[in-house]
PDB file of C-alpha atoms and ligand atoms in Angstrom:
ATOM      1  CA  MET Y   1     117.583 -60.730  60.811  1.00 29.00           C
ATOM      2  CA  SER Y   2     116.724 -58.627  63.818  1.00 29.00           C
ATOM      3  CA  SER Y   3     115.493 -55.162  63.196  1.00 29.00           C
ATOM      4  CA  LEU Y   4     114.987 -52.386  65.641  1.00 28.00           C
ATOM      5  CA  PHE Y   5     112.669 -50.817  63.146  1.00 31.00           C
ATOM      6  CA  SER Y   6     110.131 -53.623  63.294  1.00 30.00           C
ATOM      7  CA  SER Y   7     110.214 -53.905  67.052  1.00 30.00           C
ATOM      8  CA  LYS Y   8     109.324 -50.278  67.528  1.00 34.00           C
ATOM      9  CA  ARG Y   9     107.119 -49.592  64.561  1.00 37.00           C
ATOM     10  CA  THR Y  10     105.286 -46.316  64.632  1.00 38.00           C
ATOM     11  CA  VAL Y  11     102.070 -45.499  62.907  1.00 40.00           C
ATOM     12  CA  TRP Y  12     102.613 -43.246  59.936  1.00 43.00           C
ATOM     13  CA  PHE Y  13     100.138 -40.799  58.589  1.00 42.00           C
ATOM     14  CA  PRO Y  14     100.878 -39.551  55.133  1.00 43.00           C
ATOM     15  CA  ILE Y  15      99.875 -36.041  54.253  1.00 42.00           C
ATOM     16  CA  LEU Y  16      98.687 -36.831  50.790  1.00 42.00           C
ATOM     17  CA  ALA Y  17      95.093 -37.907  50.821  1.00 34.00           C
ATOM     18  CA  LEU Y  18      95.845 -40.487  48.177  1.00 34.00           C
ATOM     19  CA  ALA Y  19      98.396 -42.136  50.355  1.00 37.00           C
ATOM     20  CA  ILE Y  20      96.014 -42.794  53.190  1.00 35.00           C
ATOM     21  CA  GLN Y  21      94.441 -45.791  51.572  1.00 33.00           C
ATOM     22  CA  ILE Y  22      97.754 -47.411  50.802  1.00 33.00           C
ATOM     23  CA  LEU Y  23      98.876 -47.312  54.380  1.00 39.00           C
ATOM     24  CA  SER Y  24      95.808 -49.131  55.550  1.00 36.00           C
ATOM     25  CA  ILE Y  25      96.401 -51.875  58.076  1.00 34.00           C
ATOM     26  CA  HIS Y  26      95.959 -54.413  55.352  1.00 36.00           C
ATOM     27  CA  SER Y  27      98.717 -53.169  53.110  1.00 36.00           C
ATOM     28  CA  VAL Y  28     101.155 -52.757  55.982  1.00 39.00           C
ATOM     29  CA  LEU Y  29     100.484 -56.211  57.365  1.00 38.00           C
ATOM     30  CA  SER Y  30     100.627 -57.870  53.995  1.00 39.00           C
ATOM     31  CA  GLN Y  31     104.254 -56.809  53.629  1.00 40.00           C
ATOM     32  CA  SER Y  32     107.082 -58.264  55.584  1.00 44.00           C
ATOM     33  CA  GLN Y  33     107.372 -56.397  58.861  1.00 53.00           C
ATOM     34  CA  ASN Y  34     110.262 -54.201  57.904  1.00 71.00           C
ATOM     35  CA  ASN Y  35     109.475 -53.564  54.303  1.00 86.00           C
ATOM     36  CA  ALA Y  36     106.220 -51.664  54.304  1.00 93.00           C
ATOM     37  CA  PHE Y  37     104.783 -50.396  51.062  1.00 96.00           C
ATOM     38  CA  LEU Y  38     104.849 -46.594  51.203  1.00 97.00           C
ATOM     39  CA  TYR Y  39     103.450 -45.023  48.081  1.00 97.00           C
ATOM     40  CA  HIS Y  40     103.306 -45.203  44.320  1.00 97.00           C
ATOM     41  CA  LYS Y  41     102.566 -42.897  41.438  1.00 97.00           C
ATOM     42  CA  CYS Y  42     101.806 -43.671  37.809  1.00 97.00           C
ATOM     43  CA  SER Y  43     102.578 -40.819  35.456  1.00 94.00           C
ATOM     44  CA  ASP Y  44      99.971 -39.817  32.899  1.00 90.00           C
ATOM     45  CA  ILE Y  45     102.146 -37.143  31.320  1.00 92.00           C
ATOM     46  CA  GLU Y  46     104.187 -39.585  29.280  1.00 94.00           C
ATOM     47  CA  GLY Y  47     101.136 -41.393  28.014  1.00 95.00           C
ATOM     48  CA  SER Y  48     100.520 -45.102  27.827  1.00 96.00           C
ATOM     49  CA  PHE Y  49     101.835 -48.059  25.914  1.00 96.00           C
ATOM     50  CA  THR Y  50      99.849 -50.851  24.366  1.00 95.00           C
ATOM     51  CA  SER Y  51     100.094 -54.524  24.958  1.00 94.00           C
ATOM     52  CA  LYS Y  52     102.774 -56.266  22.845  1.00 94.00           C
ATOM     53  CA  SER Y  53     104.348 -52.911  21.954  1.00 95.00           C
ATOM     54  CA  LEU Y  54     108.078 -52.430  21.753  1.00 95.00           C
ATOM     55  CA  TYR Y  55     107.855 -50.271  24.865  1.00 96.00           C
ATOM     56  CA  GLN Y  56     106.343 -53.148  26.771  1.00 96.00           C
ATOM     57  CA  SER Y  57     109.036 -55.535  25.661  1.00 95.00           C
ATOM     58  CA  ASN Y  58     111.734 -53.028  26.638  1.00 97.00           C
ATOM     59  CA  LEU Y  59     110.123 -52.755  30.047  1.00 97.00           C
ATOM     60  CA  ASN Y  60     110.068 -56.538  30.239  1.00 96.00           C
ATOM     61  CA  ASN Y  61     113.824 -56.484  29.659  1.00 96.00           C
ATOM     62  CA  LEU Y  62     114.582 -53.625  32.003  1.00 97.00           C
ATOM     63  CA  PHE Y  63     113.065 -54.899  35.224  1.00 98.00           C
ATOM     64  CA  PRO Y  64     114.905 -58.244  35.334  1.00 97.00           C
ATOM     65  CA  GLN Y  65     118.151 -56.360  34.606  1.00 97.00           C
ATOM     66  CA  LEU Y  66     117.574 -54.142  37.610  1.00 98.00           C
ATOM     67  CA  SER Y  67     116.594 -56.974  39.917  1.00 97.00           C
ATOM     68  CA  TYR Y  68     119.726 -58.833  38.836  1.00 97.00           C
ATOM     69  CA  ILE Y  69     122.209 -55.965  39.240  1.00 97.00           C
ATOM     70  CA  VAL Y  70     120.879 -53.960  42.162  1.00 98.00           C
ATOM     71  CA  PRO Y  71     121.102 -56.317  45.174  1.00 97.00           C
ATOM     72  CA  SER Y  72     124.907 -56.532  45.084  1.00 97.00           C
ATOM     73  CA  THR Y  73     125.517 -52.780  45.328  1.00 97.00           C
ATOM     74  CA  GLY Y  74     122.125 -51.371  46.267  1.00 98.00           C
ATOM     75  CA  PHE Y  75     121.699 -49.280  43.148  1.00 98.00           C
ATOM     76  CA  ALA Y  76     121.518 -49.410  39.369  1.00 98.00           C
ATOM     77  CA  ALA Y  77     120.266 -47.225  36.560  1.00 98.00           C
ATOM     78  CA  SER Y  78     119.701 -48.860  33.217  1.00 97.00           C
ATOM     79  CA  SER Y  79     118.048 -48.287  29.856  1.00 96.00           C
ATOM     80  CA  SER Y  80     116.466 -50.700  27.461  1.00 96.00           C
ATOM     81  CA  GLY Y  81     115.671 -50.210  23.789  1.00 93.00           C
ATOM     82  CA  ASN Y  82     116.565 -47.696  21.113  1.00 82.00           C
ATOM     83  CA  THR Y  83     115.724 -44.020  20.952  1.00 77.00           C
ATOM     84  CA  LEU Y  84     112.081 -44.342  20.003  1.00 80.00           C
ATOM     85  CA  ASP Y  85     110.823 -46.771  22.590  1.00 92.00           C
ATOM     86  CA  ASN Y  86     113.564 -46.374  25.097  1.00 95.00           C
ATOM     87  CA  VAL Y  87     112.742 -47.178  28.718  1.00 97.00           C
ATOM     88  CA  ASN Y  88     114.918 -45.829  31.510  1.00 98.00           C
ATOM     89  CA  GLY Y  89     114.784 -47.197  34.991  1.00 98.00           C
ATOM     90  CA  LEU Y  90     116.511 -47.171  38.298  1.00 98.00           C
ATOM     91  CA  ALA Y  91     116.253 -48.987  41.560  1.00 98.00           C
ATOM     92  CA  LEU Y  92     117.733 -48.014  44.889  1.00 98.00           C
ATOM     93  CA  CYS Y  93     117.753 -50.001  48.091  1.00 98.00           C
ATOM     94  CA  ARG Y  94     117.998 -48.360  51.477  1.00 98.00           C
ATOM     95  CA  GLY Y  95     121.656 -48.016  52.337  1.00 97.00           C
ATOM     96  CA  ASP Y  96     121.390 -50.289  55.365  1.00 97.00           C
ATOM     97  CA  ALA Y  97     119.322 -53.001  53.633  1.00 97.00           C
ATOM     98  CA  SER Y  98     121.091 -56.326  53.218  1.00 96.00           C
ATOM     99  CA  SER Y  99     121.490 -57.731  49.754  1.00 97.00           C
ATOM    100  CA  SER Y 100     118.738 -60.256  50.427  1.00 96.00           C
ATOM    101  CA  ASP Y 101     116.364 -57.595  51.807  1.00 96.00           C
ATOM    102  CA  CYS Y 102     117.137 -55.526  48.733  1.00 97.00           C
ATOM    103  CA  SER Y 103     116.475 -58.447  46.457  1.00 97.00           C
ATOM    104  CA  SER Y 104     113.183 -59.335  48.100  1.00 97.00           C
ATOM    105  CA  CYS Y 105     112.069 -55.714  48.083  1.00 98.00           C
ATOM    106  CA  LEU Y 106     112.570 -55.553  44.312  1.00 98.00           C
ATOM    107  CA  ALA Y 107     110.876 -58.906  43.874  1.00 97.00           C
ATOM    108  CA  THR Y 108     107.847 -57.305  45.511  1.00 98.00           C
ATOM    109  CA  ALA Y 109     108.124 -53.896  43.840  1.00 98.00           C
ATOM    110  CA  ILE Y 110     108.415 -55.051  40.233  1.00 98.00           C
ATOM    111  CA  PRO Y 111     105.171 -57.022  39.910  1.00 97.00           C
ATOM    112  CA  GLU Y 112     103.433 -54.467  42.104  1.00 98.00           C
ATOM    113  CA  ILE Y 113     104.261 -51.451  39.933  1.00 98.00           C
ATOM    114  CA  ARG Y 114     103.332 -53.391  36.800  1.00 97.00           C
ATOM    115  CA  GLN Y 115      99.987 -54.123  38.334  1.00 97.00           C
ATOM    116  CA  ARG Y 116      99.402 -50.630  39.648  1.00 98.00           C
ATOM    117  CA  CYS Y 117     100.594 -48.829  36.503  1.00 97.00           C
ATOM    118  CA  PRO Y 118      99.695 -51.436  33.873  1.00 96.00           C
ATOM    119  CA  ASN Y 119     100.016 -49.209  30.778  1.00 96.00           C
ATOM    120  CA  ASN Y 120     101.747 -46.082  32.020  1.00 97.00           C
ATOM    121  CA  LYS Y 121     104.986 -45.163  30.347  1.00 97.00           C
ATOM    122  CA  ALA Y 122     106.311 -43.914  33.649  1.00 98.00           C
ATOM    123  CA  GLY Y 123     105.850 -44.862  37.243  1.00 98.00           C
ATOM    124  CA  ILE Y 124     107.472 -44.948  40.637  1.00 98.00           C
ATOM    125  CA  ILE Y 125     106.975 -47.070  43.729  1.00 98.00           C
ATOM    126  CA  TRP Y 126     108.456 -46.816  47.202  1.00 98.00           C
ATOM    127  CA  TYR Y 127     108.865 -49.315  49.999  1.00 98.00           C
ATOM    128  CA  ASP Y 128     110.798 -49.004  53.230  1.00 96.00           C
ATOM    129  CA  ASN Y 129     113.683 -50.878  51.676  1.00 97.00           C
ATOM    130  CA  CYS Y 130     113.631 -49.810  48.055  1.00 98.00           C
ATOM    131  CA  LEU Y 131     112.567 -47.418  45.368  1.00 98.00           C
ATOM    132  CA  LEU Y 132     111.841 -48.382  41.759  1.00 98.00           C
ATOM    133  CA  LYS Y 133     111.277 -45.873  38.990  1.00 98.00           C
ATOM    134  CA  TYR Y 134     110.939 -46.081  35.217  1.00 98.00           C
ATOM    135  CA  SER Y 135     110.201 -43.571  32.495  1.00 98.00           C
ATOM    136  CA  SER Y 136     110.360 -43.003  28.763  1.00 96.00           C
ATOM    137  CA  THR Y 137     112.257 -39.797  29.584  1.00 95.00           C
ATOM    138  CA  LYS Y 138     115.969 -39.989  30.208  1.00 94.00           C
ATOM    139  CA  PHE Y 139     115.989 -38.712  33.766  1.00 97.00           C
ATOM    140  CA  PHE Y 140     119.336 -39.961  35.038  1.00 98.00           C
ATOM    141  CA  GLY Y 141     121.373 -37.370  36.892  1.00 98.00           C
ATOM    142  CA  LYS Y 142     118.481 -34.939  37.239  1.00 98.00           C
ATOM    143  CA  ILE Y 143     116.793 -34.140  40.520  1.00 98.00           C
ATOM    144  CA  ASP Y 144     113.227 -35.408  40.575  1.00 97.00           C
ATOM    145  CA  TYR Y 145     111.036 -32.548  41.770  1.00 95.00           C
ATOM    146  CA  GLU Y 146     107.775 -34.202  40.702  1.00 94.00           C
ATOM    147  CA  ASN Y 147     107.529 -37.194  42.947  1.00 96.00           C
ATOM    148  CA  ARG Y 148     107.515 -36.455  46.636  1.00 95.00           C
ATOM    149  CA  PHE Y 149     105.489 -37.314  49.695  1.00 96.00           C
ATOM    150  CA  TYR Y 150     105.636 -36.890  53.464  1.00 96.00           C
ATOM    151  CA  LEU Y 151     105.148 -39.269  56.319  1.00 97.00           C
ATOM    152  CA  TYR Y 152     105.129 -38.352  59.976  1.00 96.00           C
ATOM    153  CA  ASN Y 153     104.599 -39.808  63.391  1.00 95.00           C
ATOM    154  CA  VAL Y 154     101.375 -38.445  64.924  1.00 94.00           C
ATOM    155  CA  ASN Y 155     103.028 -37.922  68.317  1.00 96.00           C
ATOM    156  CA  ASN Y 156     104.080 -34.383  69.152  1.00 97.00           C
ATOM    157  CA  VAL Y 157     107.275 -33.549  70.997  1.00 96.00           C
ATOM    158  CA  SER Y 158     107.008 -31.386  74.087  1.00 94.00           C
ATOM    159  CA  ASP Y 159     109.545 -28.784  72.955  1.00 94.00           C
ATOM    160  CA  PRO Y 160     108.891 -28.317  69.229  1.00 96.00           C
ATOM    161  CA  THR Y 161     111.062 -25.260  68.669  1.00 96.00           C
ATOM    162  CA  SER Y 162     114.322 -26.701  69.921  1.00 96.00           C
ATOM    163  CA  PHE Y 163     113.457 -30.167  68.615  1.00 96.00           C
ATOM    164  CA  ASN Y 164     112.917 -28.790  65.104  1.00 97.00           C
ATOM    165  CA  THR Y 165     116.239 -26.975  65.278  1.00 97.00           C
ATOM    166  CA  GLN Y 166     118.065 -30.117  66.364  1.00 97.00           C
ATOM    167  CA  THR Y 167     116.378 -32.229  63.714  1.00 98.00           C
ATOM    168  CA  ARG Y 168     117.376 -29.787  61.042  1.00 98.00           C
ATOM    169  CA  ALA Y 169     120.956 -29.676  62.335  1.00 98.00           C
ATOM    170  CA  LEU Y 170     121.228 -33.474  62.334  1.00 98.00           C
ATOM    171  CA  LEU Y 171     119.899 -33.777  58.784  1.00 98.00           C
ATOM    172  CA  ILE Y 172     122.231 -31.058  57.553  1.00 98.00           C
ATOM    173  CA  GLU Y 173     125.205 -32.818  59.099  1.00 98.00           C
ATOM    174  CA  LEU Y 174     124.097 -36.119  57.581  1.00 98.00           C
ATOM    175  CA  THR Y 175     123.780 -34.429  54.193  1.00 98.00           C
ATOM    176  CA  LYS Y 176     127.367 -33.317  54.543  1.00 98.00           C
ATOM    177  CA  ASN Y 177     128.418 -36.844  55.421  1.00 98.00           C
ATOM    178  CA  ALA Y 178     126.434 -38.433  52.592  1.00 98.00           C
ATOM    179  CA  THR Y 179     127.961 -36.101  50.022  1.00 98.00           C
ATOM    180  CA  THR Y 180     131.480 -35.988  51.336  1.00 96.00           C
ATOM    181  CA  ARG Y 181     134.159 -36.905  48.848  1.00 90.00           C
ATOM    182  CA  GLY Y 182     134.531 -40.651  48.515  1.00 88.00           C
ATOM    183  CA  ASN Y 183     131.111 -41.544  49.906  1.00 93.00           C
ATOM    184  CA  GLN Y 184     129.828 -43.232  46.793  1.00 94.00           C
ATOM    185  CA  LYS Y 185     126.714 -44.543  48.461  1.00 97.00           C
ATOM    186  CA  LEU Y 186     125.272 -41.047  48.899  1.00 98.00           C
ATOM    187  CA  PHE Y 187     123.889 -42.381  52.154  1.00 98.00           C
ATOM    188  CA  ALA Y 188     124.490 -41.472  55.779  1.00 98.00           C
ATOM    189  CA  THR Y 189     122.988 -42.304  59.119  1.00 98.00           C
ATOM    190  CA  GLY Y 190     123.765 -40.873  62.505  1.00 98.00           C
ATOM    191  CA  GLU Y 191     122.465 -39.728  65.824  1.00 97.00           C
ATOM    192  CA  LYS Y 192     122.474 -36.731  68.071  1.00 96.00           C
ATOM    193  CA  ASN Y 193     121.853 -36.285  71.764  1.00 96.00           C
ATOM    194  CA  ILE Y 194     118.986 -34.010  72.619  1.00 91.00           C
ATOM    195  CA  GLY Y 195     118.771 -33.648  76.364  1.00 85.00           C
ATOM    196  CA  LYS Y 196     118.406 -37.143  77.782  1.00 87.00           C
ATOM    197  CA  LYS Y 197     117.001 -38.474  74.532  1.00 90.00           C
ATOM    198  CA  LYS Y 198     118.533 -39.325  71.212  1.00 96.00           C
ATOM    199  CA  LEU Y 199     117.536 -38.378  67.743  1.00 97.00           C
ATOM    200  CA  TYR Y 200     118.314 -40.764  64.886  1.00 98.00           C
ATOM    201  CA  GLY Y 201     118.500 -39.818  61.247  1.00 98.00           C
ATOM    202  CA  LEU Y 202     119.058 -41.154  57.748  1.00 98.00           C
ATOM    203  CA  VAL Y 203     119.583 -39.426  54.408  1.00 98.00           C
ATOM    204  CA  GLN Y 204     120.026 -40.996  50.990  1.00 98.00           C
ATOM    205  CA  CYS Y 205     120.126 -40.042  47.314  1.00 98.00           C
ATOM    206  CA  THR Y 206     119.842 -42.109  44.166  1.00 98.00           C
ATOM    207  CA  ARG Y 207     123.332 -42.671  42.827  1.00 98.00           C
ATOM    208  CA  ASP Y 208     122.710 -41.346  39.348  1.00 98.00           C
ATOM    209  CA  LEU Y 209     123.083 -37.910  40.980  1.00 98.00           C
ATOM    210  CA  ARG Y 210     126.420 -36.209  41.369  1.00 97.00           C
ATOM    211  CA  SER Y 211     127.199 -35.350  44.945  1.00 96.00           C
ATOM    212  CA  GLU Y 212     126.418 -31.647  44.396  1.00 97.00           C
ATOM    213  CA  SER Y 213     122.982 -32.578  43.067  1.00 98.00           C
ATOM    214  CA  CYS Y 214     122.467 -34.943  45.963  1.00 98.00           C
ATOM    215  CA  LYS Y 215     123.238 -32.102  48.308  1.00 98.00           C
ATOM    216  CA  ALA Y 216     120.829 -29.781  46.502  1.00 98.00           C
ATOM    217  CA  CYS Y 217     118.137 -32.456  46.584  1.00 98.00           C
ATOM    218  CA  LEU Y 218     118.585 -33.087  50.315  1.00 98.00           C
ATOM    219  CA  ASN Y 219     118.725 -29.384  51.120  1.00 98.00           C
ATOM    220  CA  GLY Y 220     115.462 -29.029  49.234  1.00 98.00           C
ATOM    221  CA  ILE Y 221     113.625 -31.691  51.209  1.00 98.00           C
ATOM    222  CA  ILE Y 222     115.137 -30.587  54.522  1.00 98.00           C
ATOM    223  CA  GLY Y 223     113.547 -27.242  53.694  1.00 98.00           C
ATOM    224  CA  GLU Y 224     110.210 -29.072  53.824  1.00 97.00           C
ATOM    225  CA  LEU Y 225     110.622 -29.942  57.499  1.00 97.00           C
ATOM    226  CA  PRO Y 226     108.179 -27.259  58.691  1.00 96.00           C
ATOM    227  CA  ASN Y 227     105.559 -28.580  56.240  1.00 96.00           C
ATOM    228  CA  CYS Y 228     106.042 -32.271  56.796  1.00 96.00           C
ATOM    229  CA  CYS Y 229     106.851 -32.789  60.420  1.00 96.00           C
ATOM    230  CA  ASP Y 230     106.785 -29.682  62.536  1.00 96.00           C
ATOM    231  CA  GLY Y 231     107.232 -30.824  66.141  1.00 96.00           C
ATOM    232  CA  LYS Y 232     106.569 -34.463  65.278  1.00 97.00           C
ATOM    233  CA  GLU Y 233     108.498 -37.291  66.938  1.00 96.00           C
ATOM    234  CA  GLY Y 234     109.383 -38.763  63.567  1.00 97.00           C
ATOM    235  CA  GLY Y 235     109.164 -37.790  59.943  1.00 97.00           C
ATOM    236  CA  ARG Y 236     110.203 -38.493  56.409  1.00 98.00           C
ATOM    237  CA  VAL Y 237     110.244 -36.636  53.160  1.00 98.00           C
ATOM    238  CA  VAL Y 238     110.552 -39.164  50.388  1.00 98.00           C
ATOM    239  CA  GLY Y 239     111.254 -38.213  46.806  1.00 98.00           C
ATOM    240  CA  GLY Y 240     112.304 -39.776  43.546  1.00 98.00           C
ATOM    241  CA  SER Y 241     115.940 -38.694  43.986  1.00 98.00           C
ATOM    242  CA  CYS Y 242     116.478 -38.340  47.722  1.00 98.00           C
ATOM    243  CA  ASN Y 243     114.868 -38.886  51.066  1.00 98.00           C
ATOM    244  CA  PHE Y 244     115.388 -38.386  54.764  1.00 98.00           C
ATOM    245  CA  ARG Y 245     113.991 -39.910  57.905  1.00 98.00           C
ATOM    246  CA  TYR Y 246     114.365 -39.049  61.566  1.00 98.00           C
ATOM    247  CA  GLU Y 247     113.046 -40.783  64.672  1.00 97.00           C
ATOM    248  CA  ILE Y 248     113.514 -40.677  68.425  1.00 96.00           C
ATOM    249  CA  TYR Y 249     114.302 -44.392  68.378  1.00 96.00           C
ATOM    250  CA  PRO Y 250     116.951 -46.329  66.460  1.00 96.00           C
ATOM    251  CA  PHE Y 251     115.658 -47.656  63.147  1.00 94.00           C
ATOM    252  CA  VAL Y 252     118.814 -48.311  61.143  1.00 94.00           C
ATOM    253  CA  ASN Y 253     119.818 -51.914  60.508  1.00 88.00           C
ATOM    254  CA  THR Y 254     123.309 -52.465  61.814  1.00 81.00           C
ATOM    255  CA  ALA Y 255     123.485 -56.202  61.148  1.00 66.00           C
TER     256      ALA Y 255
HETATM  257  C1  LIG O   1      99.645 -33.098  67.908  1.00 74.04           C
HETATM  258  O1  LIG O   1      99.366 -31.714  67.726  1.00 74.04           O
HETATM  259  C2  LIG O   1      98.355 -31.450  66.738  1.00 74.04           C
HETATM  260  C3  LIG O   1      98.309 -29.948  66.517  1.00 74.04           C
HETATM  261  O2  LIG O   1      98.257 -29.265  67.724  1.00 74.04           O
HETATM  262  C4  LIG O   1      97.049 -32.047  67.226  1.00 74.04           C
HETATM  263  O3  LIG O   1      96.038 -31.794  66.276  1.00 74.04           O
HETATM  264  C5  LIG O   1      97.240 -33.548  67.401  1.00 74.04           C
HETATM  265  O4  LIG O   1      96.053 -34.131  67.927  1.00 74.04           O
HETATM  266  C6  LIG O   1      98.413 -33.858  68.327  1.00 74.04           C
HETATM  267  N1  LIG O   1      98.680 -35.284  68.306  1.00 74.04           N
HETATM  268  C7  LIG O   1      98.638 -36.077  69.360  1.00 74.04           C
HETATM  269  C8  LIG O   1      98.933 -37.513  69.152  1.00 74.04           C
HETATM  270  O5  LIG O   1      98.388 -35.645  70.490  1.00 74.04           O
HETATM  271  C1  LIG O   2     129.561 -37.293  60.160  1.00 74.04           C
HETATM  272  O1  LIG O   2     130.828 -37.809  59.840  1.00 74.04           O
HETATM  273  C2  LIG O   2     131.807 -37.537  60.820  1.00 74.04           C
HETATM  274  C3  LIG O   2     133.131 -38.005  60.251  1.00 74.04           C
HETATM  275  O2  LIG O   2     133.075 -39.360  59.915  1.00 74.04           O
HETATM  276  C4  LIG O   2     131.435 -38.237  62.117  1.00 74.04           C
HETATM  277  O3  LIG O   2     132.391 -37.973  63.122  1.00 74.04           O
HETATM  278  C5  LIG O   2     130.076 -37.716  62.585  1.00 74.04           C
HETATM  279  O4  LIG O   2     129.649 -38.409  63.729  1.00 74.04           O
HETATM  280  C6  LIG O   2     129.048 -37.890  61.463  1.00 74.04           C
HETATM  281  N1  LIG O   2     127.822 -37.242  61.861  1.00 74.04           N
HETATM  282  C7  LIG O   2     126.751 -37.915  62.283  1.00 74.04           C
HETATM  283  C8  LIG O   2     125.568 -37.102  62.681  1.00 74.04           C
HETATM  284  O5  LIG O   2     126.712 -39.126  62.336  1.00 74.04           O
END
């Protein structure tokens, strides 16, 4: 499948110090071209589980369920186990990812998060094409304010003030489109002319959120624009419940 994203890949520099190592050349190249590993986080707050515990077996049940259900629609939230050792998980594929890209992203993400967070009761991992999250806490429908990171293109635009304004306007319009009645994907992409150039954007929420919560989540991360990507040619704020991306080149798969 052709991808404009892979043909015009930019170098991303995450703000979080921790994220720098994961975006090393090695980790980017070891992934398929258009499904780079982005970041992961294991939660210590919920504690750890032991080998052969009920929690582990619930987790063992949950992940295959998600990888089975998600590729057809791009999203699923599911729980495994009873109250005491309940595991809740969700997976979301990028709205423009094909079912097979979605499937292969999860096939990568599942063993990877198990390896990176071997005993943690909660964890989250992001790739270009998918997000996978699990927790002992029932988090469905709630905006995730804990897990968030920024990525930006190192190149500066020549007219930051007007560029920032236009970027913000595009993302706000896309938020409206993603949360408009009947858009069940909570996903929107679009573009905007800025002078002779074009600006391209994408917004998406996890579909356990109601559209009002999706809107609140996106408004929250759009508010981070000055912190993440002031005057930068491209940027992303990526969270556990919503994310946006903008670029001065097309990156959305239209196939
Ligand atoms: C962009 O601007 C920042 C802040 O002025 C500067 O530190 C950085 O080197 C610039 N980046 C490039 C690629 O020129
Ligand atoms: C938002 O949706 C409207 C109605 O479908 C469409 O005309 C407009 O181009 C969309 N906005 C963007 C930025 O794509």
